[in-house]
Amino acid sequence: VDLLPQTRRHSLLVNLLRVPGIIFAVNKLDALGDDATAAFAKISEALQAFAKQAGIAVTATIPMSALKGHNVVEATPGWCGYQGLSLLALLETLPVTAAETNVPFAFPVQWVEKFHNSADTSQGRRVFWGRVATGTVQVGDTISIHPSGQTAVVAQVVNHARVPGSIAAGHGAGITLDREVDVSRGDWLLAQVTPAADPDDEFADTPKPRAFAEATREIKATVAWMDDEPLVAGRVYLALHGHRWIKAKVKRIVHSLDINTLQEHDATEIAPNAIGHIELALQEAITAVPYAQSRVLGSLILVDTATHKTSGALLLS
């Protein structure tokens, strides 16, 4: 990693944060000739120290030469003192990220299919297609629709081949509701939950069911900034949450993160390829939860309104 230019090191480390286990691949060591072994040992020691400080589990640290093919597809035993598997072999052993089935049901609507010739009015005459983001959906579930706030009951669930059955997170589904409701691309179907009653207030009303994710227009997030221009307060971007586009204004730069020391510093901007914390004001409310609770509901991307470049990736706090 120390062999990379500073901006490329920043981009690399952006992808390492918040990852439960990683593989460090140190490339271009062939350019050092006889000094490659000593350089790899020094870099490995620095990476281990960084990972320990960041709380990141390291699966392996591999010396590589993409030019000569060392430890890329096949292992090169003994090169730079390394005796382990190749990068490809190690990647194939990594576990697949589990679907978020332990979170209540959430479903971003991607496409709406209408039965134009249907005369059956006993249920809704549209199918809402998309991929189940979290939880599981089945017939009989009561759901809330965001942003309208309407509620309905699931009348039918089919998979991509239109076979009925319950569908879990990570799989495509077509959902029909028990009545006609106003749902468009970008809307969310969310499970309803009943808040716990206050045991110390005997006169409190019985809590009413509500969508498990609260709608909000004010968010705090960690941002990985990828634009060529720095991120500054006051700028307006397009934000994508699920399949919904909304305008987002940067209210405040809270701090930037020094990726070499992992120290937080007061800042007025986030430089290209840097990481920091920011506060956003949204034109419309979104049903968001912290990224630690749900990767889908807790993430956004920011897009420049003029160039349409993907400017930043956000993890909600």
CSV table of C-alpha atoms in Angstrom, one decimal:
chain,number,residue,atom,x,y,z
A,1,VAL,CA,0.0,0.0,0.0
A,2,ASP,CA,2.9,2.4,0.8
A,3,LEU,CA,3.9,2.1,-2.9
A,4,LEU,CA,0.6,3.7,-4.1
A,5,PRO,CA,0.1,7.4,-4.7
A,6,GLN,CA,-1.6,9.1,-1.8
A,7,THR,CA,-5.0,9.6,-3.6
A,8,ARG,CA,-5.1,5.9,-4.5
A,9,ARG,CA,-4.3,4.9,-0.9
A,10,HIS,CA,-7.3,7.0,0.2
A,11,SER,CA,-9.6,5.2,-2.3
A,12,LEU,CA,-8.3,1.8,-1.1
A,13,LEU,CA,-8.9,2.6,2.5
A,14,VAL,CA,-12.4,3.9,1.9
A,15,ASN,CA,-13.3,0.4,1.0
A,16,LEU,CA,-11.7,-1.2,4.1
A,17,LEU,CA,-13.7,0.7,6.7
A,18,ARG,CA,-16.8,-1.0,8.2
A,19,VAL,CA,-15.8,-4.4,6.6
A,20,PRO,CA,-15.8,-7.4,9.1
A,21,GLY,CA,-12.9,-9.2,7.5
A,22,ILE,CA,-10.5,-8.2,4.7
A,23,ILE,CA,-7.6,-9.3,2.5
A,24,PHE,CA,-4.7,-6.9,2.0
A,25,ALA,CA,-3.1,-7.4,-1.5
A,26,VAL,CA,0.2,-5.5,-1.9
A,27,ASN,CA,0.9,-5.1,-5.6
A,28,LYS,CA,4.0,-4.0,-7.6
A,29,LEU,CA,6.5,-5.5,-5.3
A,30,ASP,CA,8.3,-6.9,-8.4
A,31,ALA,CA,9.5,-3.4,-9.1
A,32,LEU,CA,11.7,-3.5,-5.9
A,33,GLY,CA,13.8,-6.5,-7.0
A,34,ASP,CA,15.8,-7.9,-4.1
A,35,ASP,CA,14.3,-5.5,-1.7
A,36,ALA,CA,10.8,-6.9,-2.2
A,37,THR,CA,10.9,-9.3,0.8
A,38,ALA,CA,12.0,-6.6,3.3
A,39,ALA,CA,9.4,-4.1,1.8
A,40,PHE,CA,6.6,-6.6,2.1
A,41,ALA,CA,7.5,-7.4,5.7
A,42,LYS,CA,7.5,-3.7,6.6
A,43,ILE,CA,4.2,-3.1,4.8
A,44,SER,CA,2.6,-6.1,6.4
A,45,GLU,CA,3.6,-4.9,9.9
A,46,ALA,CA,2.1,-1.4,9.1
A,47,LEU,CA,-1.1,-2.9,7.8
A,48,GLN,CA,-1.5,-5.1,10.8
A,49,ALA,CA,-1.1,-2.1,13.2
A,50,PHE,CA,-3.6,-0.1,11.2
A,51,ALA,CA,-6.1,-2.9,11.2
A,52,LYS,CA,-5.8,-3.4,14.9
A,53,GLN,CA,-6.4,0.3,15.6
A,54,ALA,CA,-9.4,0.3,13.2
A,55,GLY,CA,-10.9,-2.9,14.7
A,56,ILE,CA,-10.7,-4.7,11.3
A,57,ALA,CA,-10.2,-8.5,11.2
A,58,VAL,CA,-7.5,-9.4,8.6
A,59,THR,CA,-7.9,-12.6,6.8
A,60,ALA,CA,-4.6,-12.4,5.0
A,61,THR,CA,-1.9,-10.1,3.6
A,62,ILE,CA,-0.6,-11.2,0.2
A,63,PRO,CA,2.4,-10.0,-1.8
A,64,MET,CA,1.5,-9.7,-5.5
A,65,SER,CA,2.8,-8.8,-8.9
A,66,ALA,CA,0.0,-8.3,-11.4
A,67,LEU,CA,2.6,-7.9,-14.1
A,68,LYS,CA,4.3,-11.3,-13.5
A,69,GLY,CA,1.2,-13.0,-12.1
A,70,HIS,CA,2.8,-13.8,-8.7
A,71,ASN,CA,0.1,-14.9,-6.2
A,72,VAL,CA,-2.8,-13.7,-8.4
A,73,VAL,CA,-4.4,-16.9,-9.8
A,74,GLU,CA,-1.8,-19.4,-8.7
A,75,ALA,CA,0.4,-19.2,-5.6
A,76,THR,CA,4.1,-18.5,-5.9
A,77,PRO,CA,5.6,-20.3,-2.9
A,78,GLY,CA,8.4,-18.4,-1.1
A,79,TRP,CA,8.1,-15.2,-3.1
A,80,CYS,CA,8.6,-12.3,-0.6
A,81,GLY,CA,8.6,-15.0,2.1
A,82,TYR,CA,4.9,-15.7,1.6
A,83,GLN,CA,3.7,-19.3,1.8
A,84,GLY,CA,-0.1,-19.0,1.6
A,85,LEU,CA,-2.8,-19.2,-1.0
A,86,SER,CA,-3.2,-17.0,-4.1
A,87,LEU,CA,-5.5,-14.0,-4.1
A,88,LEU,CA,-8.1,-15.8,-6.2
A,89,ALA,CA,-8.1,-18.9,-4.0
A,90,LEU,CA,-8.5,-16.8,-0.9
A,91,LEU,CA,-11.4,-14.7,-2.4
A,92,GLU,CA,-13.2,-17.9,-3.3
A,93,THR,CA,-13.1,-19.0,0.4
A,94,LEU,CA,-14.6,-15.8,1.8
A,95,PRO,CA,-18.2,-16.1,3.1
A,96,VAL,CA,-21.0,-14.5,1.1
A,97,THR,CA,-22.7,-11.5,2.9
A,98,ALA,CA,-25.8,-12.9,4.5
A,99,ALA,CA,-29.2,-11.4,3.5
A,100,GLU,CA,-30.8,-9.2,6.1
A,101,THR,CA,-33.6,-11.6,7.1
A,102,ASN,CA,-33.4,-10.6,10.8
A,103,VAL,CA,-34.7,-7.1,10.1
A,104,PRO,CA,-38.4,-6.3,9.6
A,105,PHE,CA,-39.7,-6.4,6.0
A,106,ALA,CA,-38.7,-3.6,3.7
A,107,PHE,CA,-39.3,-3.5,-0.1
A,108,PRO,CA,-38.3,-0.7,-2.6
A,109,VAL,CA,-40.7,-0.7,-5.5
A,110,GLN,CA,-38.8,-0.9,-8.8
A,111,TRP,CA,-41.5,-1.5,-11.3
A,112,VAL,CA,-45.4,-1.4,-11.3
A,113,GLU,CA,-47.3,-3.8,-13.5
A,114,LYS,CA,-51.0,-3.2,-14.2
A,115,PHE,CA,-53.6,-5.7,-15.2
A,116,HIS,CA,-55.4,-3.6,-17.8
A,117,ASN,CA,-58.1,-6.2,-18.5
A,118,SER,CA,-58.7,-7.4,-15.0
A,119,ALA,CA,-62.3,-7.1,-13.8
A,120,ASP,CA,-61.6,-8.5,-10.4
A,121,THR,CA,-61.9,-5.7,-7.9
A,122,SER,CA,-61.6,-7.9,-4.7
A,123,GLN,CA,-57.9,-6.9,-4.5
A,124,GLY,CA,-55.5,-4.5,-6.1
A,125,ARG,CA,-55.0,-4.8,-9.8
A,126,ARG,CA,-51.3,-4.0,-9.9
A,127,VAL,CA,-48.2,-6.0,-9.1
A,128,PHE,CA,-45.3,-4.2,-7.4
A,129,TRP,CA,-42.0,-5.7,-8.5
A,130,GLY,CA,-38.6,-5.4,-6.9
A,131,ARG,CA,-36.1,-7.1,-4.6
A,132,VAL,CA,-36.9,-7.7,-1.0
A,133,ALA,CA,-34.4,-5.5,0.9
A,134,THR,CA,-34.9,-6.9,4.5
A,135,GLY,CA,-37.0,-9.5,6.3
A,136,THR,CA,-39.6,-11.7,4.7
A,137,VAL,CA,-43.0,-11.1,3.0
A,138,GLN,CA,-46.0,-13.4,2.9
A,139,VAL,CA,-49.7,-13.3,2.2
A,140,GLY,CA,-51.6,-11.7,5.1
A,141,ASP,CA,-48.9,-9.3,6.2
A,142,THR,CA,-50.0,-5.8,7.0
A,143,ILE,CA,-47.7,-3.2,5.4
A,144,SER,CA,-47.2,0.6,5.4
A,145,ILE,CA,-46.6,2.5,2.2
A,146,HIS,CA,-44.0,5.3,2.2
A,147,PRO,CA,-44.3,8.2,1.5
A,148,SER,CA,-48.1,8.1,1.4
A,149,GLY,CA,-48.5,6.5,4.9
A,150,GLN,CA,-51.4,4.3,3.7
A,151,THR,CA,-51.7,0.7,4.9
A,152,ALA,CA,-52.8,-2.4,3.1
A,153,VAL,CA,-52.6,-6.2,3.5
A,154,VAL,CA,-50.5,-8.4,1.2
A,155,ALA,CA,-52.9,-10.4,-1.0
A,156,GLN,CA,-50.4,-12.3,-3.1
A,157,VAL,CA,-46.7,-12.8,-3.3
A,158,VAL,CA,-44.9,-14.4,-6.3
A,159,ASN,CA,-41.3,-14.9,-7.2
A,160,HIS,CA,-39.6,-14.0,-10.5
A,161,ALA,CA,-41.2,-17.0,-12.2
A,162,ARG,CA,-44.7,-16.0,-10.8
A,163,VAL,CA,-44.7,-18.9,-8.4
A,164,PRO,CA,-46.7,-18.0,-5.2
A,165,GLY,CA,-44.9,-18.2,-1.8
A,166,SER,CA,-43.2,-16.2,0.8
A,167,ILE,CA,-40.1,-14.3,-0.3
A,168,ALA,CA,-37.0,-13.5,1.9
A,169,ALA,CA,-34.5,-10.7,1.7
A,170,GLY,CA,-32.2,-10.8,-1.3
A,171,HIS,CA,-34.7,-12.3,-3.7
A,172,GLY,CA,-37.0,-10.7,-6.3
A,173,ALA,CA,-40.7,-10.6,-5.7
A,174,GLY,CA,-44.0,-9.4,-7.1
A,175,ILE,CA,-46.5,-8.2,-4.5
A,176,THR,CA,-50.2,-7.6,-4.9
A,177,LEU,CA,-52.1,-5.8,-2.2
A,178,ASP,CA,-55.7,-6.3,-1.0
A,179,ARG,CA,-56.9,-3.0,-2.4
A,180,GLU,CA,-56.0,-0.3,-4.9
A,181,VAL,CA,-53.5,2.1,-3.4
A,182,ASP,CA,-51.3,4.8,-4.8
A,183,VAL,CA,-47.8,3.2,-5.2
A,184,SER,CA,-45.2,4.3,-7.7
A,185,ARG,CA,-41.6,3.4,-8.5
A,186,GLY,CA,-39.4,4.6,-5.7
A,187,ASP,CA,-42.0,4.0,-2.9
A,188,TRP,CA,-41.3,1.6,-0.1
A,189,LEU,CA,-43.4,-1.2,1.4
A,190,LEU,CA,-42.6,-1.6,5.0
A,191,ALA,CA,-43.6,-4.0,7.8
A,192,GLN,CA,-45.7,-2.6,10.6
A,193,VAL,CA,-44.6,-3.1,14.2
A,194,THR,CA,-46.3,-2.2,17.4
A,195,PRO,CA,-44.1,-0.2,19.8
A,196,ALA,CA,-43.7,-1.6,23.3
A,197,ALA,CA,-46.0,0.0,25.9
A,198,ASP,CA,-44.6,1.9,28.8
A,199,PRO,CA,-45.0,-0.4,31.8
A,200,ASP,CA,-44.8,2.6,34.2
A,201,ASP,CA,-47.8,4.5,32.7
A,202,GLU,CA,-51.0,2.6,33.4
A,203,PHE,CA,-53.1,5.4,31.8
A,204,ALA,CA,-51.2,5.4,28.5
A,205,ASP,CA,-53.1,4.6,25.3
A,206,THR,CA,-52.4,1.3,23.7
A,207,PRO,CA,-49.6,1.8,21.1
A,208,LYS,CA,-50.7,1.8,17.5
A,209,PRO,CA,-48.9,-0.2,14.8
A,210,ARG,CA,-46.5,1.9,12.6
A,211,ALA,CA,-43.9,1.4,10.0
A,212,PHE,CA,-40.7,0.0,11.6
A,213,ALA,CA,-38.5,2.7,10.0
A,214,GLU,CA,-39.3,6.3,10.9
A,215,ALA,CA,-39.4,8.9,8.1
A,216,THR,CA,-37.0,11.8,8.4
A,217,ARG,CA,-35.7,14.7,6.4
A,218,GLU,CA,-32.6,15.3,8.6
A,219,ILE,CA,-29.8,12.7,8.5
A,220,LYS,CA,-26.3,12.3,9.8
A,221,ALA,CA,-23.9,10.1,7.9
A,222,THR,CA,-20.4,9.0,7.2
A,223,VAL,CA,-19.5,9.9,3.7
A,224,ALA,CA,-16.8,8.5,1.4
A,225,TRP,CA,-16.2,11.4,-1.0
A,226,MET,CA,-15.3,10.4,-4.6
A,227,ASP,CA,-15.8,13.6,-6.6
A,228,ASP,CA,-13.0,15.7,-8.0
A,229,GLU,CA,-14.3,18.7,-6.2
A,230,PRO,CA,-14.3,18.9,-2.4
A,231,LEU,CA,-17.6,18.5,-0.5
A,232,VAL,CA,-18.6,21.8,1.2
A,233,ALA,CA,-21.7,22.9,3.2
A,234,GLY,CA,-24.5,24.5,1.1
A,235,ARG,CA,-24.1,22.4,-2.0
A,236,VAL,CA,-27.2,20.5,-3.3
A,237,TYR,CA,-27.0,17.0,-4.7
A,238,LEU,CA,-29.4,14.3,-5.9
A,239,ALA,CA,-29.6,11.5,-3.4
A,240,LEU,CA,-30.6,7.9,-4.3
A,241,HIS,CA,-32.3,5.9,-1.5
A,242,GLY,CA,-33.5,2.5,-2.8
A,243,HIS,CA,-35.1,3.6,-6.1
A,244,ARG,CA,-36.2,7.1,-5.0
A,245,TRP,CA,-34.4,10.2,-6.1
A,246,ILE,CA,-34.6,13.3,-3.9
A,247,LYS,CA,-32.7,16.5,-3.5
A,248,ALA,CA,-30.2,16.7,-0.6
A,249,LYS,CA,-28.5,19.9,0.8
A,250,VAL,CA,-25.3,19.6,2.8
A,251,LYS,CA,-26.1,21.4,6.1
A,252,ARG,CA,-22.8,20.9,7.9
A,253,ILE,CA,-19.4,19.3,7.7
A,254,VAL,CA,-19.0,17.7,11.1
A,255,HIS,CA,-15.5,16.5,10.8
A,256,SER,CA,-13.0,14.7,8.5
A,257,LEU,CA,-11.2,11.5,9.2
A,258,ASP,CA,-7.4,11.2,9.0
A,259,ILE,CA,-7.1,7.7,7.5
A,260,ASN,CA,-3.5,7.4,8.6
A,261,THR,CA,-4.2,8.0,12.3
A,262,LEU,CA,-8.0,7.4,12.4
A,263,GLN,CA,-8.3,10.7,14.3
A,264,GLU,CA,-11.3,13.0,13.7
A,265,HIS,CA,-10.6,16.7,12.9
A,266,ASP,CA,-12.8,19.7,12.5
A,267,ALA,CA,-13.2,20.6,8.9
A,268,THR,CA,-15.0,22.9,6.5
A,269,GLU,CA,-14.8,20.5,3.6
A,270,ILE,CA,-14.3,16.9,2.7
A,271,ALA,CA,-11.5,16.5,0.2
A,272,PRO,CA,-11.6,14.1,-2.8
A,273,ASN,CA,-11.1,10.5,-1.8
A,274,ALA,CA,-11.5,11.4,1.9
A,275,ILE,CA,-13.9,10.2,4.6
A,276,GLY,CA,-15.9,12.3,7.0
A,277,HIS,CA,-19.1,12.9,8.9
A,278,ILE,CA,-21.8,15.3,7.5
A,279,GLU,CA,-25.4,16.4,8.1
A,280,LEU,CA,-27.9,16.5,5.3
A,281,ALA,CA,-31.3,18.2,4.8
A,282,LEU,CA,-33.6,16.3,2.4
A,283,GLN,CA,-36.3,17.7,0.2
A,284,GLU,CA,-38.5,14.7,1.1
A,285,ALA,CA,-38.5,12.4,4.0
A,286,ILE,CA,-37.1,8.9,3.7
A,287,THR,CA,-37.6,5.9,5.8
A,288,ALA,CA,-34.0,5.4,7.0
A,289,VAL,CA,-32.3,3.4,9.7
A,290,PRO,CA,-28.6,3.3,10.7
A,291,TYR,CA,-26.3,1.4,8.4
A,292,ALA,CA,-25.4,-0.9,11.3
A,293,GLN,CA,-29.0,-2.1,11.3
A,294,SER,CA,-29.6,-2.4,7.6
A,295,ARG,CA,-27.2,-2.0,4.7
A,296,VAL,CA,-30.0,-1.2,2.2
A,297,LEU,CA,-32.1,1.2,4.3
A,298,GLY,CA,-29.0,2.8,5.8
A,299,SER,CA,-27.2,3.8,2.7
A,300,LEU,CA,-27.4,6.5,0.1
A,301,ILE,CA,-25.4,7.8,-2.9
A,302,LEU,CA,-25.0,11.4,-3.8
A,303,VAL,CA,-24.9,12.5,-7.5
A,304,ASP,CA,-23.8,15.9,-8.9
A,305,THR,CA,-26.9,17.7,-10.4
A,306,ALA,CA,-24.8,19.2,-13.2
A,307,THR,CA,-22.4,16.5,-14.2
A,308,HIS,CA,-24.4,13.4,-13.0
A,309,LYS,CA,-21.3,11.9,-11.5
A,310,THR,CA,-21.6,9.7,-8.5
A,311,SER,CA,-20.0,12.0,-6.0
A,312,GLY,CA,-20.3,10.2,-2.7
A,313,ALA,CA,-21.4,7.1,-0.8
A,314,LEU,CA,-23.2,7.6,2.6
A,315,LEU,CA,-23.6,5.3,5.6
A,316,LEU,CA,-26.3,6.6,7.9
A,317,SER,CA,-25.5,7.0,11.6
